[in-house]
PDB file of C-alpha atoms in Angstrom:
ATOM      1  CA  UNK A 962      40.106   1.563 -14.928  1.00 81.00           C
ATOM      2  CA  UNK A 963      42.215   1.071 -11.805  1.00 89.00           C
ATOM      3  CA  UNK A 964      40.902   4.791 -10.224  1.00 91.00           C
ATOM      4  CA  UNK A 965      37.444   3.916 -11.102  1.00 93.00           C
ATOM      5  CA  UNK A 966      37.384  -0.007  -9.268  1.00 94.00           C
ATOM      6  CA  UNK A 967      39.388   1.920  -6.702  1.00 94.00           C
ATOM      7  CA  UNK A 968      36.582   5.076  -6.016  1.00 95.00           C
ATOM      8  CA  UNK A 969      33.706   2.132  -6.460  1.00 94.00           C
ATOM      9  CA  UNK A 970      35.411   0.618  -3.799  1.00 96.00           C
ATOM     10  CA  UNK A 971      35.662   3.389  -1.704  1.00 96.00           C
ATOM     11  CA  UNK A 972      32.112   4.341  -2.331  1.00 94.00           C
ATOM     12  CA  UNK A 973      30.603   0.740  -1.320  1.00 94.00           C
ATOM     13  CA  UNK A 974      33.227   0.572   2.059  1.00 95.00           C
ATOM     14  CA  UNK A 975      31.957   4.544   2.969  1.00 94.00           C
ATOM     15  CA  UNK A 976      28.066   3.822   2.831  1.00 92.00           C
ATOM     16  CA  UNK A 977      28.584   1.056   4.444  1.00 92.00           C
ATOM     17  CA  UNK A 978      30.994   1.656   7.194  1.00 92.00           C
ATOM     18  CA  UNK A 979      29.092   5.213   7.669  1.00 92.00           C
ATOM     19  CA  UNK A 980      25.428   3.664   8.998  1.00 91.00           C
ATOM     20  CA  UNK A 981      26.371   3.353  12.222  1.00 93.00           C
ATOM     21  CA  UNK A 982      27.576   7.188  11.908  1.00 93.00           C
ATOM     22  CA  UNK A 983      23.765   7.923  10.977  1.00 92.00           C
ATOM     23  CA  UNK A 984      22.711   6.771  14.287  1.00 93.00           C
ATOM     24  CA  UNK A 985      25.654   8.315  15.853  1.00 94.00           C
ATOM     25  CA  UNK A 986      24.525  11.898  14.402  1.00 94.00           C
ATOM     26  CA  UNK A 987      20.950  11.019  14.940  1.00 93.00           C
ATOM     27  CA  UNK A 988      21.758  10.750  18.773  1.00 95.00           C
ATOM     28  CA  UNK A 989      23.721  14.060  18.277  1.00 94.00           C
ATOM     29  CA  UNK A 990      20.816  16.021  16.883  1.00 93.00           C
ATOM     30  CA  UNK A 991      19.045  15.528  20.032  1.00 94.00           C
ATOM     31  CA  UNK A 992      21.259  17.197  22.005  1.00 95.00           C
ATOM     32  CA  UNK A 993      22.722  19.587  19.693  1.00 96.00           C
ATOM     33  CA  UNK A 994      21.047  19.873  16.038  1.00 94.00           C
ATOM     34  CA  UNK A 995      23.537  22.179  14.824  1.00 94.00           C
ATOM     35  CA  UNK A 996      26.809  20.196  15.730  1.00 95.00           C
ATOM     36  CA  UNK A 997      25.055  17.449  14.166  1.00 95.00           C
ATOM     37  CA  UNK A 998      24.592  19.639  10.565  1.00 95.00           C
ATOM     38  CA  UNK A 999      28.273  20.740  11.067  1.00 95.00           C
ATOM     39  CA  UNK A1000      29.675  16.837  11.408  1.00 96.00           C
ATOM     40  CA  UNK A1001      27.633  15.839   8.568  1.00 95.00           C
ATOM     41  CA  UNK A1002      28.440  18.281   6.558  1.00 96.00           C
ATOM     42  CA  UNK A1003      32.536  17.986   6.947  1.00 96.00           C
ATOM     43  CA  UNK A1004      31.970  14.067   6.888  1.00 96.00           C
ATOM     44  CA  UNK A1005      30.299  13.941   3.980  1.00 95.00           C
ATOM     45  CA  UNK A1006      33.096  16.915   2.542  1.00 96.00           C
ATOM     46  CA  UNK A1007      36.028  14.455   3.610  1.00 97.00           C
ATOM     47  CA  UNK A1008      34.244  11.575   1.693  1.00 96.00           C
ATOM     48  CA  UNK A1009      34.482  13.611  -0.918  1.00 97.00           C
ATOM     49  CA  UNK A1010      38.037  14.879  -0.905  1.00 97.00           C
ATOM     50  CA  UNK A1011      39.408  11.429  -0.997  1.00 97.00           C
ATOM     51  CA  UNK A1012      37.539  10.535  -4.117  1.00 97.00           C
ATOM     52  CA  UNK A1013      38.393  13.556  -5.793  1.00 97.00           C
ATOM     53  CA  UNK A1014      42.279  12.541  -4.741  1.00 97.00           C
ATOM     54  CA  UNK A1015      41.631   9.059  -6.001  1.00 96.00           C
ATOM     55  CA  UNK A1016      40.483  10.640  -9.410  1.00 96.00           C
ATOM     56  CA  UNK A1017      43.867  12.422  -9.182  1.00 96.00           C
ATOM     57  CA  UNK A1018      41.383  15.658  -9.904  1.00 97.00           C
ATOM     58  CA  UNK A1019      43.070  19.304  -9.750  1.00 97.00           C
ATOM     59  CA  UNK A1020      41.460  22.296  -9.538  1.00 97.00           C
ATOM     60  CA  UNK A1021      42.248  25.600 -10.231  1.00 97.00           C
ATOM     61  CA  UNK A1022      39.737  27.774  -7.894  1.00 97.00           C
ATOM     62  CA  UNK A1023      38.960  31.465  -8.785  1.00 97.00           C
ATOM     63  CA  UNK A1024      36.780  33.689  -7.039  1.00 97.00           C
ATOM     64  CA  UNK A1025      36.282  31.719  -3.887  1.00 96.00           C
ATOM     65  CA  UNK A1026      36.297  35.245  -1.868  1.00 97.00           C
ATOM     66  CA  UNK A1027      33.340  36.417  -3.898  1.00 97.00           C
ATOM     67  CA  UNK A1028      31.004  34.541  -1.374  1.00 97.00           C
ATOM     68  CA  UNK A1029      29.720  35.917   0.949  1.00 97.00           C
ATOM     69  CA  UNK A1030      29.245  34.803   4.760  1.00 95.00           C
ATOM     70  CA  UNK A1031      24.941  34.098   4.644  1.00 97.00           C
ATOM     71  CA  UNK A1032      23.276  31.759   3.117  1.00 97.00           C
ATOM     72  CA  UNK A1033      23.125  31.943  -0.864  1.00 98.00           C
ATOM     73  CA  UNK A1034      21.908  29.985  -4.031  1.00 98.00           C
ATOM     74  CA  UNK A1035      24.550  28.524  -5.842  1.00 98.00           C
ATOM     75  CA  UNK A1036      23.790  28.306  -9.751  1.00 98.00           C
ATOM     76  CA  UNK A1037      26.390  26.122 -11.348  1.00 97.00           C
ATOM     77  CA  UNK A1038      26.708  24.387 -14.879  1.00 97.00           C
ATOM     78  CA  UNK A1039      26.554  21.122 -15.321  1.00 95.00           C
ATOM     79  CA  UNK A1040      28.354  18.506 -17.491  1.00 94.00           C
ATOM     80  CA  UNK A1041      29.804  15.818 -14.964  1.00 95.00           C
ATOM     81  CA  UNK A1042      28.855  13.861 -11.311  1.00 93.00           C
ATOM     82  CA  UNK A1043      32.400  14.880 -10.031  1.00 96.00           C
ATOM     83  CA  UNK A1044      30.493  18.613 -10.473  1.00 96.00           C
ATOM     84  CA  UNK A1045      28.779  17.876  -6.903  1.00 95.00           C
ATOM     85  CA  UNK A1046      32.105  16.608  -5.020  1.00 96.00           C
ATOM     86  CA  UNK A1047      34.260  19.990  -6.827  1.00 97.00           C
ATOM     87  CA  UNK A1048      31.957  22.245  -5.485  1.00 97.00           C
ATOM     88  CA  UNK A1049      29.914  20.969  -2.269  1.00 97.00           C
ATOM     89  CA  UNK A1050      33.826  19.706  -0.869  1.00 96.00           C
ATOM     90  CA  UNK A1051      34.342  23.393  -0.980  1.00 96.00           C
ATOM     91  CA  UNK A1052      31.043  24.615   0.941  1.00 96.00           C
ATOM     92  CA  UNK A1053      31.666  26.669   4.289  1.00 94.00           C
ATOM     93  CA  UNK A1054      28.100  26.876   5.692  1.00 94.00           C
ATOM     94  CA  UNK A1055      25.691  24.294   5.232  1.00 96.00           C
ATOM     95  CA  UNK A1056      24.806  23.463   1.798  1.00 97.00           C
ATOM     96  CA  UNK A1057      21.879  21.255   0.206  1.00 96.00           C
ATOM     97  CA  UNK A1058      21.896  20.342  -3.220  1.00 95.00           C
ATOM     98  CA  UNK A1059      18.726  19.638  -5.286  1.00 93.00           C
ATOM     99  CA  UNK A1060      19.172  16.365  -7.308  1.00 87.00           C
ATOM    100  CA  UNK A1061      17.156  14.396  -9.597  1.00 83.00           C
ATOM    101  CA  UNK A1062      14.119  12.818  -7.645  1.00 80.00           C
ATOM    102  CA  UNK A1063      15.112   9.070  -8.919  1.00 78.00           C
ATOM    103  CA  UNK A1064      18.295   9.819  -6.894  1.00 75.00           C
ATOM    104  CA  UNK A1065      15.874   8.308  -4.295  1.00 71.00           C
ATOM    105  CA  UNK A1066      16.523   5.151  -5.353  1.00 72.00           C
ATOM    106  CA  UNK A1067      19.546   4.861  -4.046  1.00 68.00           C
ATOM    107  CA  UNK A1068      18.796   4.340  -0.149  1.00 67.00           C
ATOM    108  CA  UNK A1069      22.326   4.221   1.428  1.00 71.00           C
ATOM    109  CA  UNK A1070      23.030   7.510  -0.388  1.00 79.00           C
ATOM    110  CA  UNK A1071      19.800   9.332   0.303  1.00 83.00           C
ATOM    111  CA  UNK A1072      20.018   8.839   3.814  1.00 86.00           C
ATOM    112  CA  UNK A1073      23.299  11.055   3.981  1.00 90.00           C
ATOM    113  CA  UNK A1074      21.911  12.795   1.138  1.00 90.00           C
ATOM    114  CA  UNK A1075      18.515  14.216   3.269  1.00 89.00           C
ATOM    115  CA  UNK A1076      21.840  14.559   6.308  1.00 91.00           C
ATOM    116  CA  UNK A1077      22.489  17.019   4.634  1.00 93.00           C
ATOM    117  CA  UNK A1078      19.925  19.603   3.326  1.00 94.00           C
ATOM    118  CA  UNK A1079      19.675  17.999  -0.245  1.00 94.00           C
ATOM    119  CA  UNK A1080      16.377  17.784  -1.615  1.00 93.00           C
ATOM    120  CA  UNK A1081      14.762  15.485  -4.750  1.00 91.00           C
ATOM    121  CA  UNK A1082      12.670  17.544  -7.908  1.00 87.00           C
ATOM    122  CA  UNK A1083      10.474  15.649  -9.567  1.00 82.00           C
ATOM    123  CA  UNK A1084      10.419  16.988 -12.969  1.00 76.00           C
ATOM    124  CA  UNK A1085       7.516  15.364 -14.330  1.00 79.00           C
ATOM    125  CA  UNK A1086       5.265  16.522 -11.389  1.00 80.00           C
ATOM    126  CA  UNK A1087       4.927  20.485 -11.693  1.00 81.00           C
ATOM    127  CA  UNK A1088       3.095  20.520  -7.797  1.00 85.00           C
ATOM    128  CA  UNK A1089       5.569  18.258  -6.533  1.00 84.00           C
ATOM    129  CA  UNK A1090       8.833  20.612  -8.206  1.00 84.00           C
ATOM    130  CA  UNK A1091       6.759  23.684  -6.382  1.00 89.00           C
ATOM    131  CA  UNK A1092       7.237  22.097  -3.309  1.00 92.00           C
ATOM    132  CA  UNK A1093      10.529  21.347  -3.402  1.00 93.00           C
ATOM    133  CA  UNK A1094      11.109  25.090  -4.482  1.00 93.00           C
ATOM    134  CA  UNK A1095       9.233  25.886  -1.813  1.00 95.00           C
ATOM    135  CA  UNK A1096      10.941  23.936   0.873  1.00 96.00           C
ATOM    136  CA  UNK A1097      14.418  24.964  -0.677  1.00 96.00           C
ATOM    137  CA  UNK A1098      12.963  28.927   0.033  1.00 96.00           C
ATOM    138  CA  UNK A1099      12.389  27.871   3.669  1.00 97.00           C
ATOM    139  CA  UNK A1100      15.728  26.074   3.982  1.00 97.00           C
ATOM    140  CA  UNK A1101      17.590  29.263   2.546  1.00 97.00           C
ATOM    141  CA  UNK A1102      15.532  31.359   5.172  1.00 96.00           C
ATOM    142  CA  UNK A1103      16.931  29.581   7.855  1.00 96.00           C
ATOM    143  CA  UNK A1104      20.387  30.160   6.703  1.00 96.00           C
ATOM    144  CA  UNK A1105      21.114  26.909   4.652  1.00 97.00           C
ATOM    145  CA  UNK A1106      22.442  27.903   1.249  1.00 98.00           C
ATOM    146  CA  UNK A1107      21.025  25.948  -1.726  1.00 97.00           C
ATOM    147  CA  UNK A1108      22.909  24.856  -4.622  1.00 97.00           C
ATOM    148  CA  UNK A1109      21.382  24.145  -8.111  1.00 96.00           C
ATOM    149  CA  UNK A1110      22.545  23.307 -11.931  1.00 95.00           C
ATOM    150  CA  UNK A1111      19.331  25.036 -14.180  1.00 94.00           C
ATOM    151  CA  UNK A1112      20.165  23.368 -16.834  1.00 92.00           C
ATOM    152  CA  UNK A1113      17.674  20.560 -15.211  1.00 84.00           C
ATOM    153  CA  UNK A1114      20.242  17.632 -16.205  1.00 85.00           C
ATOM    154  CA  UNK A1115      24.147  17.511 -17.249  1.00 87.00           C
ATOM    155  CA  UNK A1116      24.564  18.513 -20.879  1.00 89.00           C
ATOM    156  CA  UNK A1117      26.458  15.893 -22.933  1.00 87.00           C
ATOM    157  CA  UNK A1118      27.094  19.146 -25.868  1.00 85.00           C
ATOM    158  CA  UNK A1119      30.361  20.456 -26.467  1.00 88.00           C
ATOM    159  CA  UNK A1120      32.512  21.629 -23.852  1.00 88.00           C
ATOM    160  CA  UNK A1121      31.499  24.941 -24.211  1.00 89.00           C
ATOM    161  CA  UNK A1122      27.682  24.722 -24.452  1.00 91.00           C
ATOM    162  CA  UNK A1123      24.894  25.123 -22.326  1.00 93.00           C
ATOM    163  CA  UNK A1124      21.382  23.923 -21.619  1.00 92.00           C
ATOM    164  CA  UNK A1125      18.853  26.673 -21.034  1.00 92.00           C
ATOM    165  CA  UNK A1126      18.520  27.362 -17.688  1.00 93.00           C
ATOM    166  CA  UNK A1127      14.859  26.786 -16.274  1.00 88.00           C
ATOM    167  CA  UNK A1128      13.641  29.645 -14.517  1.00 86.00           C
ATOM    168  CA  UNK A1129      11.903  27.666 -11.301  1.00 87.00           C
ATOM    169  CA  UNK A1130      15.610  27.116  -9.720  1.00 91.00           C
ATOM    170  CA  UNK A1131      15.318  31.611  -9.472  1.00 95.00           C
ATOM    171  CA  UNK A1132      12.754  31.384  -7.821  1.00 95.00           C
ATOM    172  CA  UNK A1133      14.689  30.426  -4.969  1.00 96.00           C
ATOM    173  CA  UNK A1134      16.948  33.735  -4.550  1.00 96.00           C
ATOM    174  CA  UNK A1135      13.704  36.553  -5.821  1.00 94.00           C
ATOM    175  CA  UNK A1136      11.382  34.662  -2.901  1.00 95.00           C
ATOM    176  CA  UNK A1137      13.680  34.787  -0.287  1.00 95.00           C
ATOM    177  CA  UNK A1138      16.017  37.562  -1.369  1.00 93.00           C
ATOM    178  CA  UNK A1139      18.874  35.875  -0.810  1.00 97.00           C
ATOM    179  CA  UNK A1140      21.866  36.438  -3.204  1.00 97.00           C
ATOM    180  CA  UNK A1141      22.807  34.304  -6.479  1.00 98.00           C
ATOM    181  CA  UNK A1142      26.494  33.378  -6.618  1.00 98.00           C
ATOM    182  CA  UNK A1143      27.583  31.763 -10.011  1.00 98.00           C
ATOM    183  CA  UNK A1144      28.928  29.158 -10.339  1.00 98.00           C
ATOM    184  CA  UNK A1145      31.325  28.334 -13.874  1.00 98.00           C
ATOM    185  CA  UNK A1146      32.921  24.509 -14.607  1.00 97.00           C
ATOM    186  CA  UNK A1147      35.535  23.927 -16.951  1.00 97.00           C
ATOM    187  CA  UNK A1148      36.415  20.475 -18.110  1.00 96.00           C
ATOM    188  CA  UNK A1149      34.695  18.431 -15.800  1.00 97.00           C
ATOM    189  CA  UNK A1150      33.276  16.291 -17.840  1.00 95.00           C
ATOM    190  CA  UNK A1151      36.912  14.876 -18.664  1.00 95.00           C
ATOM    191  CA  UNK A1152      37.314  13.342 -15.450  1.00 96.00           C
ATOM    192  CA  UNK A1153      35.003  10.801 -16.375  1.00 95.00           C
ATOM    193  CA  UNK A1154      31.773  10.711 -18.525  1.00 93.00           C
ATOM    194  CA  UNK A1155      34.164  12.235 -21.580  1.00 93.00           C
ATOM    195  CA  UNK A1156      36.137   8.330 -21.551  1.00 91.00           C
ATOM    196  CA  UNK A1157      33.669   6.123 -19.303  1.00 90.00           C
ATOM    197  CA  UNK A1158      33.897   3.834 -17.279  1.00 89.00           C
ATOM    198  CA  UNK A1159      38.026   5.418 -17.016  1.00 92.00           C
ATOM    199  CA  UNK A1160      38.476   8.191 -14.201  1.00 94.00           C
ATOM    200  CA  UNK A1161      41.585  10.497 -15.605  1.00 93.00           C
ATOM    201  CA  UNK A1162      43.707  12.824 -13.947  1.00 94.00           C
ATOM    202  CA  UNK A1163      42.379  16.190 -14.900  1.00 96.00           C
ATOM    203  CA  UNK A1164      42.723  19.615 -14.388  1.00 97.00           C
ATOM    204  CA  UNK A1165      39.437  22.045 -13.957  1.00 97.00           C
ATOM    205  CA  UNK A1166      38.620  25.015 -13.631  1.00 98.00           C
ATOM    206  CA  UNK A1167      36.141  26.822 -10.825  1.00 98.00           C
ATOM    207  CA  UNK A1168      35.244  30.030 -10.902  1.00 98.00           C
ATOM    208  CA  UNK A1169      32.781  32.010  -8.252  1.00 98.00           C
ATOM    209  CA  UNK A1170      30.907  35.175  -9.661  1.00 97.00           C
ATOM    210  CA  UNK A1171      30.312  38.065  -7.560  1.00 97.00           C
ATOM    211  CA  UNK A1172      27.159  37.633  -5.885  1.00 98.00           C
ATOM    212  CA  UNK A1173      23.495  38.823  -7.689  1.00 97.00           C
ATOM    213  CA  UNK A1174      21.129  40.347  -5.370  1.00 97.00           C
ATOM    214  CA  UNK A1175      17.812  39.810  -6.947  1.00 95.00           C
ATOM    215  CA  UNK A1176      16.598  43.078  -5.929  1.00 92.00           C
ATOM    216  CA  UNK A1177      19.322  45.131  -6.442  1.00 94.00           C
ATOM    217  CA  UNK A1178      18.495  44.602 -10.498  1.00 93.00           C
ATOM    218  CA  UNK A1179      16.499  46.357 -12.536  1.00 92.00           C
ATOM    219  CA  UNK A1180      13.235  45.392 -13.601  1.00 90.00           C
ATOM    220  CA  UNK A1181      13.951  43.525 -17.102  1.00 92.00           C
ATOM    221  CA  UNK A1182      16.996  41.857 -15.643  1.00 92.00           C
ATOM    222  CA  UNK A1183      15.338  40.733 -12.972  1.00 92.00           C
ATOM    223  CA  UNK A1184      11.778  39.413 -15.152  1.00 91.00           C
ATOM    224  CA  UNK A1185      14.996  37.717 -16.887  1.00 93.00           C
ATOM    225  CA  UNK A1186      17.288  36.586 -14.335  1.00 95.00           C
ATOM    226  CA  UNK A1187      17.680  33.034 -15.721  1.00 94.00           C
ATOM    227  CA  UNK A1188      19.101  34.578 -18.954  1.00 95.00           C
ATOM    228  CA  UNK A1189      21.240  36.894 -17.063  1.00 96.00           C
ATOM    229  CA  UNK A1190      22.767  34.708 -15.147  1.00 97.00           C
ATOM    230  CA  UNK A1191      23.128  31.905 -17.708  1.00 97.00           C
ATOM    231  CA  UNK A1192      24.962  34.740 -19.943  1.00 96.00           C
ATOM    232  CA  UNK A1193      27.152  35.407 -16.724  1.00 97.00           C
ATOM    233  CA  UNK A1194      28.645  31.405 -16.752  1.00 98.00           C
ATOM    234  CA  UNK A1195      28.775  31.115 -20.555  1.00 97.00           C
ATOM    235  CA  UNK A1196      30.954  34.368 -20.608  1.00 97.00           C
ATOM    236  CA  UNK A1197      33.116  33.138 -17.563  1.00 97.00           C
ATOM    237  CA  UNK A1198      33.662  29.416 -18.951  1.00 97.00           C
ATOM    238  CA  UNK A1199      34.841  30.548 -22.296  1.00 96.00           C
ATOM    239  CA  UNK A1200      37.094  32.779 -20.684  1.00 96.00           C
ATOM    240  CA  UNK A1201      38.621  30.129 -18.560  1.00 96.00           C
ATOM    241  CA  UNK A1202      39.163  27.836 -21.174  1.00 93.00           C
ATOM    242  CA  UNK A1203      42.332  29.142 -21.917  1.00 88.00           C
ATOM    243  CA  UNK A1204      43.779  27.598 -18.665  1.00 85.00           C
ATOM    244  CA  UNK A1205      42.875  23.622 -18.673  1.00 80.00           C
TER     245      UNK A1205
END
């Protein structure tokens, strides 16, 4: 209980020390909109960092050389919140993630959310989750990457499981032509949501696939990417389960 009163802690102290840091950037983006993406970005990464140390989380990172320098979309699984820290702490180009819209809620953490490329699906409104799709396509076009978890919410199976993966998040790699770099988690979900409200110390495993060019596939993979891809990350987290 102690790590998880300590990262609430944190949390509160960050959101609310950070507002004047909003305006700060704001100014910045004036000037200089890039510098302003970059500072975001490795402000919100630190923030990160030091909960993951709080957790007492340790990673064991393979494949990190598999991606490549331009902007990509990231297809991950997903079975735990500390899935967002492991991976977006690790981001070397500009990175927005697309969460749950009711994430909105949540006003303090939006704002440094929307800092930073991440954008809200509604998943009961078809035309609204088109248009975040849509804007996520744009965003990748001018060189943000996108990162996404297909299964649409985290999966509470066994450790090994998956959700199907819902073929909109593609989309966002065959429109823009961008390449698909695969994400695979293992044992996340024992950091927390495995014991809640406890935070253990835990080792995980991340592993990187080689990148997917959409168009570099042949026809059936590619009218089946979401299946190809979702076999990719169920091979690769079974493999690594050896190691945590």
């Amino acid at each position: 209980m102690i790590r998880f009163i300590c990262i609430v802690i944190f949390l509160i102290l960050y959101l609310i020390l950070t507002i004047p840091v909003l305006l700060v950037e704001w100014i910045i983006g004036k000037f200089n909109p890039y510098a302003r993406d970059i500072s975001s970005l490795r402000i919100v990464q630190w923030g990160f960092k030091v909960i993951l140390c709080m957790a007492g989380v340790k990673a064991t990172v393979i494949g990190e050389e598999n991606i490549p320098d331009e902007p990509v979309l990231f297809i991950g699984n997903h079975r735990s919140y500390f899935d967002i820290l492991l991976t977006y702490s690790r981001c070397r180009r500009l990175t927005g993630y697309i969460a749950k819209k009711e994430m909105e809620r949540y006003l303090a953490l939006t704002s440094w959310m929307r800092r930073v490329y991440c954008l809200f699906l509604d998943r009961k409104d078809p035309k609204e989750g088109l248009k975040t799709i849509l804007t996520a396509i744009d965003y990748v076009k001018k060189g943000i990457s996108i990162c996404i978890f297909p299964e649409g919410t985290r999966n509470t199976g066994e450790e090994l499981s998956l959700l199907p993966f819902k073929d909109g998040a593609f989309k966002i790699a065959t429109k823009s032509g961008c390449a698909i770099v695969p994400i695979s988690m293992n044992n996340t979900a024992e950091i927390f949501e495995n014991h809640f409200p406890k935070v253990k110390k835990t080792h995980v495993v991340i592993e990187y696939g080689k990148p997917i060019y959409p168009d570099q596939l042949d026809k059936d993979t590619k009218r089946h990417i979401g299946d190809y891809v979702e076999n990719i990350i169920r091979e690769t987290i079974h493999k690594n389960a050896e190691f945590v």
